[in-house]
PDB file of C-alpha atoms in Angstrom:
ATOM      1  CA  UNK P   1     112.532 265.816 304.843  1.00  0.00           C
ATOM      2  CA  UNK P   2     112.163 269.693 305.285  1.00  0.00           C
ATOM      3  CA  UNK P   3     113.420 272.036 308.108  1.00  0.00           C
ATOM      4  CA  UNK P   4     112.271 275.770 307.631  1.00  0.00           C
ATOM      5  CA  UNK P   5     114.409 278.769 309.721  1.00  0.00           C
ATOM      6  CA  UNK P   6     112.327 282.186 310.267  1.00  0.00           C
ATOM      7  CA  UNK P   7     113.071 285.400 311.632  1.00  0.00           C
ATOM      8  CA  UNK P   8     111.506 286.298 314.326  1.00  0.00           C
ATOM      9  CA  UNK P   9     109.635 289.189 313.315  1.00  0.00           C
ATOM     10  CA  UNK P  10     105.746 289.214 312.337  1.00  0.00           C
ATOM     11  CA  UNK P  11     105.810 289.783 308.246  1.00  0.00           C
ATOM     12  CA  UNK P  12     108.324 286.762 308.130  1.00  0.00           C
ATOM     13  CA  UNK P  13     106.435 284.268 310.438  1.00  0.00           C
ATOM     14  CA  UNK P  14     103.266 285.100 308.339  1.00  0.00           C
ATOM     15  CA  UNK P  15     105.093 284.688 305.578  1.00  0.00           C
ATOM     16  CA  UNK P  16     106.739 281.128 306.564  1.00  0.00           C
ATOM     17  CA  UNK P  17     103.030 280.248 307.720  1.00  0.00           C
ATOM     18  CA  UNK P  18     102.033 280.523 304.265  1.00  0.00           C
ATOM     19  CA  UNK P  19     104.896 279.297 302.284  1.00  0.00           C
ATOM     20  CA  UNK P  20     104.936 276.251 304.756  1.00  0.00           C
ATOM     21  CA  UNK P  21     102.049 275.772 306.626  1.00  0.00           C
ATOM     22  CA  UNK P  22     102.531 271.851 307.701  1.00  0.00           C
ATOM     23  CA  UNK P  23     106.465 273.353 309.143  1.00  0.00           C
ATOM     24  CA  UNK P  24     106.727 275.309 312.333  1.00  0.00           C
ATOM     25  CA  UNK P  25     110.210 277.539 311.578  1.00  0.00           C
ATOM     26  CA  UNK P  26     112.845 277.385 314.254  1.00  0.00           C
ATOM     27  CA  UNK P  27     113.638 280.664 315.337  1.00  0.00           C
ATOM     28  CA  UNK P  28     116.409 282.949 313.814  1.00  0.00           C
ATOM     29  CA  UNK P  29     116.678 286.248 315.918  1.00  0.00           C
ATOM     30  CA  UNK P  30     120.276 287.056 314.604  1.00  0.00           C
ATOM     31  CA  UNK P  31     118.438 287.028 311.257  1.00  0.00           C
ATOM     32  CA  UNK P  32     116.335 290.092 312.022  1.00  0.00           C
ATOM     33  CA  UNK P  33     116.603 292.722 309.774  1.00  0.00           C
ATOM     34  CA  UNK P  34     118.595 295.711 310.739  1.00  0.00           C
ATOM     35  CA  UNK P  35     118.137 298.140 313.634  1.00  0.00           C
ATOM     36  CA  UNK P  36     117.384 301.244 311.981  1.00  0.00           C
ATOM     37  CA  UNK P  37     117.068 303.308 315.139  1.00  0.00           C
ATOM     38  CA  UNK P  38     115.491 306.654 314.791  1.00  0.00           C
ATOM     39  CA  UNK P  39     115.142 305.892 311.449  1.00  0.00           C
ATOM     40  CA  UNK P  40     112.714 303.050 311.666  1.00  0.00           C
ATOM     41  CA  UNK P  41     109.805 303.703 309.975  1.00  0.00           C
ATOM     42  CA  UNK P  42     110.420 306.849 308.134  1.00  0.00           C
ATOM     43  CA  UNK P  43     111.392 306.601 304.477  1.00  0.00           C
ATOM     44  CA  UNK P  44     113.577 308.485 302.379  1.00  0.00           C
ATOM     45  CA  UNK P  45     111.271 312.008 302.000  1.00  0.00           C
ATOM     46  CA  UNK P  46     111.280 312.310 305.311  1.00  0.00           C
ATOM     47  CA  UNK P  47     114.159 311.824 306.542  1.00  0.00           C
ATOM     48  CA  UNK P  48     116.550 313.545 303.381  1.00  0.00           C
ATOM     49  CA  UNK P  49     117.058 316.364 305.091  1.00  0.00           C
ATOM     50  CA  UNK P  50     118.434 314.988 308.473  1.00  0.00           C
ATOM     51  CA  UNK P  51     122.288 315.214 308.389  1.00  0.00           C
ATOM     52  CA  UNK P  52     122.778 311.856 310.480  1.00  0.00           C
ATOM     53  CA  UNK P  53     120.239 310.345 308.041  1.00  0.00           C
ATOM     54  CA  UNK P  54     122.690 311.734 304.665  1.00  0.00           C
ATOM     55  CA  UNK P  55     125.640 310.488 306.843  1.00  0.00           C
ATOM     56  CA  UNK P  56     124.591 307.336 307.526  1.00  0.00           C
ATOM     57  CA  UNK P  57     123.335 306.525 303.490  1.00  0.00           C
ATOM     58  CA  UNK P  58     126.626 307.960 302.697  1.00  0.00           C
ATOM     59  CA  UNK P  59     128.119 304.511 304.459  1.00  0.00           C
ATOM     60  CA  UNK P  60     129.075 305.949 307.708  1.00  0.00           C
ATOM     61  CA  UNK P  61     128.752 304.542 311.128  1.00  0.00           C
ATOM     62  CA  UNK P  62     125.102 303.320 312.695  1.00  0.00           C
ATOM     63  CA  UNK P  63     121.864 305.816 312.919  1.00  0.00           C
ATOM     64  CA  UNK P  64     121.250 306.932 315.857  1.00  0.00           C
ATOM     65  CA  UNK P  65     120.183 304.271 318.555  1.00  0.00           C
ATOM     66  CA  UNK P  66     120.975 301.782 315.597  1.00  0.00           C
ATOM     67  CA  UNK P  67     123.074 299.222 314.440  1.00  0.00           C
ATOM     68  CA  UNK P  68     125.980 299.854 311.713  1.00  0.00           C
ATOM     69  CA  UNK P  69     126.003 297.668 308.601  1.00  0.00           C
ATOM     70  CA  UNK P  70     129.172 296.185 310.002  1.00  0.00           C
ATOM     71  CA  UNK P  71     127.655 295.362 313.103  1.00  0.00           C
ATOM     72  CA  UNK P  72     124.580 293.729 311.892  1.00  0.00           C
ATOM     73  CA  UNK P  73     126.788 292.225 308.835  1.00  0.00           C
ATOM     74  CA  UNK P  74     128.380 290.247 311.286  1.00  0.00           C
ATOM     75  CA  UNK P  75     125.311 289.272 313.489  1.00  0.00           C
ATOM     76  CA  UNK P  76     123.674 288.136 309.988  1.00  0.00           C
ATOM     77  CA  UNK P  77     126.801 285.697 309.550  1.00  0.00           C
ATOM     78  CA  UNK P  78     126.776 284.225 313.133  1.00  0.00           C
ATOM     79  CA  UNK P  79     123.256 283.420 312.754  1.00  0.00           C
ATOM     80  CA  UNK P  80     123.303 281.928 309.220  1.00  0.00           C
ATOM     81  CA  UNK P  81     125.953 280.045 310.472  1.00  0.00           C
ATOM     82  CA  UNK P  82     124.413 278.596 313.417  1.00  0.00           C
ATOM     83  CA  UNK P  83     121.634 277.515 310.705  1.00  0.00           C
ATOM     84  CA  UNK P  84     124.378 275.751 308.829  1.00  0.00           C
ATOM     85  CA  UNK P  85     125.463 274.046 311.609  1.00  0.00           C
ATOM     86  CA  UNK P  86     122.123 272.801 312.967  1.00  0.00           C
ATOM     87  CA  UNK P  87     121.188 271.922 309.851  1.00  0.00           C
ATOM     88  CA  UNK P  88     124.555 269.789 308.992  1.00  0.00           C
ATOM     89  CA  UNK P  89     124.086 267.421 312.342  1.00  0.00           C
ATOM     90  CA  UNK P  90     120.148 266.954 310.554  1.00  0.00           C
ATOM     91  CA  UNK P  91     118.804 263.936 307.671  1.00  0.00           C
ATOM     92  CA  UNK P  92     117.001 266.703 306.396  1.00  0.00           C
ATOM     93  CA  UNK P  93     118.164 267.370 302.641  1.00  0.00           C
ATOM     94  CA  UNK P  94     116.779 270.955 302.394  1.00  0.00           C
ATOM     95  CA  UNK P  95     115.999 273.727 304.382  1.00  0.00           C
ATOM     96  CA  UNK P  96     114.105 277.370 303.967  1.00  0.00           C
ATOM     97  CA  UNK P  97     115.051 280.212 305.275  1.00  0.00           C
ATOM     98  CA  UNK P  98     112.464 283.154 305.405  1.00  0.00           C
ATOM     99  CA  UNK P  99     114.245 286.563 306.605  1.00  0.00           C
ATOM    100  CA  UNK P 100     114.737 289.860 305.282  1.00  0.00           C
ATOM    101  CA  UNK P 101     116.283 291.899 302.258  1.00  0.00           C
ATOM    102  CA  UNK P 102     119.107 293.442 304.452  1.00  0.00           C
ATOM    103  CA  UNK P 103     119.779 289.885 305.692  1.00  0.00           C
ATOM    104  CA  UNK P 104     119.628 288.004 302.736  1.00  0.00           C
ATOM    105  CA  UNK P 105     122.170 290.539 300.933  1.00  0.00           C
ATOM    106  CA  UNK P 106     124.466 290.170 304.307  1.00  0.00           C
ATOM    107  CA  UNK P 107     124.311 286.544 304.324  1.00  0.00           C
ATOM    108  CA  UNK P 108     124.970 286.115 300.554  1.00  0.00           C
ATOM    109  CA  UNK P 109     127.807 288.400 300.657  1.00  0.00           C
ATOM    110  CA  UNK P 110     129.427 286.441 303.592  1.00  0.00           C
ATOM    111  CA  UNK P 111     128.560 282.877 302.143  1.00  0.00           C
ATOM    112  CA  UNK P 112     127.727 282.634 298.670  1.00  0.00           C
ATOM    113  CA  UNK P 113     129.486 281.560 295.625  1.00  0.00           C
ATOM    114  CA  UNK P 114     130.397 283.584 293.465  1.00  0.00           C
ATOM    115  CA  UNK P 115     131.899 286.572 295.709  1.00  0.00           C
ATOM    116  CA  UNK P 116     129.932 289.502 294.920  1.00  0.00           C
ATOM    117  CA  UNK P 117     129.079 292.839 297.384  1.00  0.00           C
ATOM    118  CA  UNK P 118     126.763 293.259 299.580  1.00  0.00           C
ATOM    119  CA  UNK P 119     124.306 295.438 297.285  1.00  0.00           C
ATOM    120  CA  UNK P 120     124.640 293.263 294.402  1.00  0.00           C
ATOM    121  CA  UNK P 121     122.470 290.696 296.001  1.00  0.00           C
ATOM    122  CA  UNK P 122     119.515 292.702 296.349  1.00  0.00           C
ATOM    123  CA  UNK P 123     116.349 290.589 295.464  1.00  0.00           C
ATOM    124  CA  UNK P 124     113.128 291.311 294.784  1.00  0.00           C
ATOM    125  CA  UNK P 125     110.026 291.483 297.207  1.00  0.00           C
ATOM    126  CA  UNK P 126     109.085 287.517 298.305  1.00  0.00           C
ATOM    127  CA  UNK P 127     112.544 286.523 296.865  1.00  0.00           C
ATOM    128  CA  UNK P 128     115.830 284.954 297.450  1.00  0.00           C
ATOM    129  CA  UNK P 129     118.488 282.646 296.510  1.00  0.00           C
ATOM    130  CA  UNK P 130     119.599 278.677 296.397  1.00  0.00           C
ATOM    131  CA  UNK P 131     122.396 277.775 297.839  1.00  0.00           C
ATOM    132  CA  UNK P 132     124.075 274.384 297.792  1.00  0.00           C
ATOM    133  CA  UNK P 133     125.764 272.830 300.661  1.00  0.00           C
ATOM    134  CA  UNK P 134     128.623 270.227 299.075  1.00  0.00           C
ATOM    135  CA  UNK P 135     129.252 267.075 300.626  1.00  0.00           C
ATOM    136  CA  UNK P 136     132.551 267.341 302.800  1.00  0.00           C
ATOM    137  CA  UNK P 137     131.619 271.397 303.267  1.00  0.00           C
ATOM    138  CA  UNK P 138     133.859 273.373 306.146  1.00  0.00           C
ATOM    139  CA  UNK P 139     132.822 276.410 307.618  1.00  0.00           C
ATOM    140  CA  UNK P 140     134.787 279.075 305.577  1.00  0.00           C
ATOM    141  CA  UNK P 141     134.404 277.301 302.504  1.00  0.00           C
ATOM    142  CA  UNK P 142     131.425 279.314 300.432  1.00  0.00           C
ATOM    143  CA  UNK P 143     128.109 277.887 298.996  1.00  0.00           C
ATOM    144  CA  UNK P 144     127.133 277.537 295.489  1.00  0.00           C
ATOM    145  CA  UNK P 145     124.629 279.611 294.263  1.00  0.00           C
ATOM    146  CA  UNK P 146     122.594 277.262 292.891  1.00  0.00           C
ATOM    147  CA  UNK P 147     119.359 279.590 291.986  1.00  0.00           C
ATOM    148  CA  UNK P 148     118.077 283.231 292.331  1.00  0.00           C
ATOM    149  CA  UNK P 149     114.233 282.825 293.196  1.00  0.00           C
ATOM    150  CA  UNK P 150     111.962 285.479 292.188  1.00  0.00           C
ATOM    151  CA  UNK P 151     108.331 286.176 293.289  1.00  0.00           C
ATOM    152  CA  UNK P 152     105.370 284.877 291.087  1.00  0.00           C
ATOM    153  CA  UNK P 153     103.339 287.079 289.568  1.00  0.00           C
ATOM    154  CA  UNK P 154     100.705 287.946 292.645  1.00  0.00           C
ATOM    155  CA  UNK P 155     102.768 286.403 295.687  1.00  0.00           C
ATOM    156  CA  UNK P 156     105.659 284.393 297.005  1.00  0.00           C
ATOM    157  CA  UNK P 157     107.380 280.955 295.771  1.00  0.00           C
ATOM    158  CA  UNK P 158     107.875 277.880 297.559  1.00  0.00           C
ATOM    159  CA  UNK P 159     111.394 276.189 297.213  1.00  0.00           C
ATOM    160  CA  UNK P 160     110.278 273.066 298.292  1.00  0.00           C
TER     161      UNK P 160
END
């Protein structure tokens, strides 16, 4: 059996839809990527001269009308854990999750086995990570890394 989780923003529904077109994902909205505020939408060049923006990279605080790392850190792990829990009272014997690259490095730095920081799980485009979830597992414990998955050439990769 198969249960797929999805963020609710567009590129990640399309992207469930065609990882897993026969699932319909259950709804993640703590698994949104970041609120970058004023800086939504605007990349590096334009925004490198902006002192809140070179404040902000520099790890301080939230930009402006945003969400701090610390902030959405911690709304990353509430949701991911509310997956773990839903998933734990299933017969399902995997899940998908399709989310973001801020999220994924949030939620791998909060759960995953071995410890590592948050930037050190940085993945590539359409990929991720497999983690296990042991027999007799209690919230706190961490999850084996099992697997890093990286795109195929041209696209995305199924896990299951």
């Amino acid at each position: 059996a198969q249960v797929l989780w999805a963020s609710p923003l567009t590129r990640c529904l399309e992207t469930a839809e065609i990882l897993y077109p026969d699932l319909t994902p259950r709804i993640a909205a703590d698994l949104r990527e970041c609120d970058f505020g004023e800086f939504e939408d605007r990349d590096h060049e334009a925004l490198k001269d902006n002192p809140a923006y070179r404040e902000w990279i520099g790890g301080g605080g939230a930009p402006p009308g945003g969400e701090s790392r610390k902030a959405f850190s911690a709304r990353c792990r509430r949701g991911f854990l509310e997956i773990l829990r839903a998933f734990s009272a299933m017969e399902e014997d995997k899940a998908a999750v399709v989310t973001h690259g801020g999220t994924i490095m949030a939620v791998m730095a909060a759960f995953a086995q071995p410890e590592k920081p948050f930037y050190d799980w940085q993945t590539a485009n359409c990929g991720g990570f497999v983690l296990g979830i042991p027999e007799g597992w209690r919230e706190g414990e961490r999850l084996p890394l099992l697997a890093e998955v990286l795109p195929e050439p041209g696209g995305v990769q199924k896990l299951f």
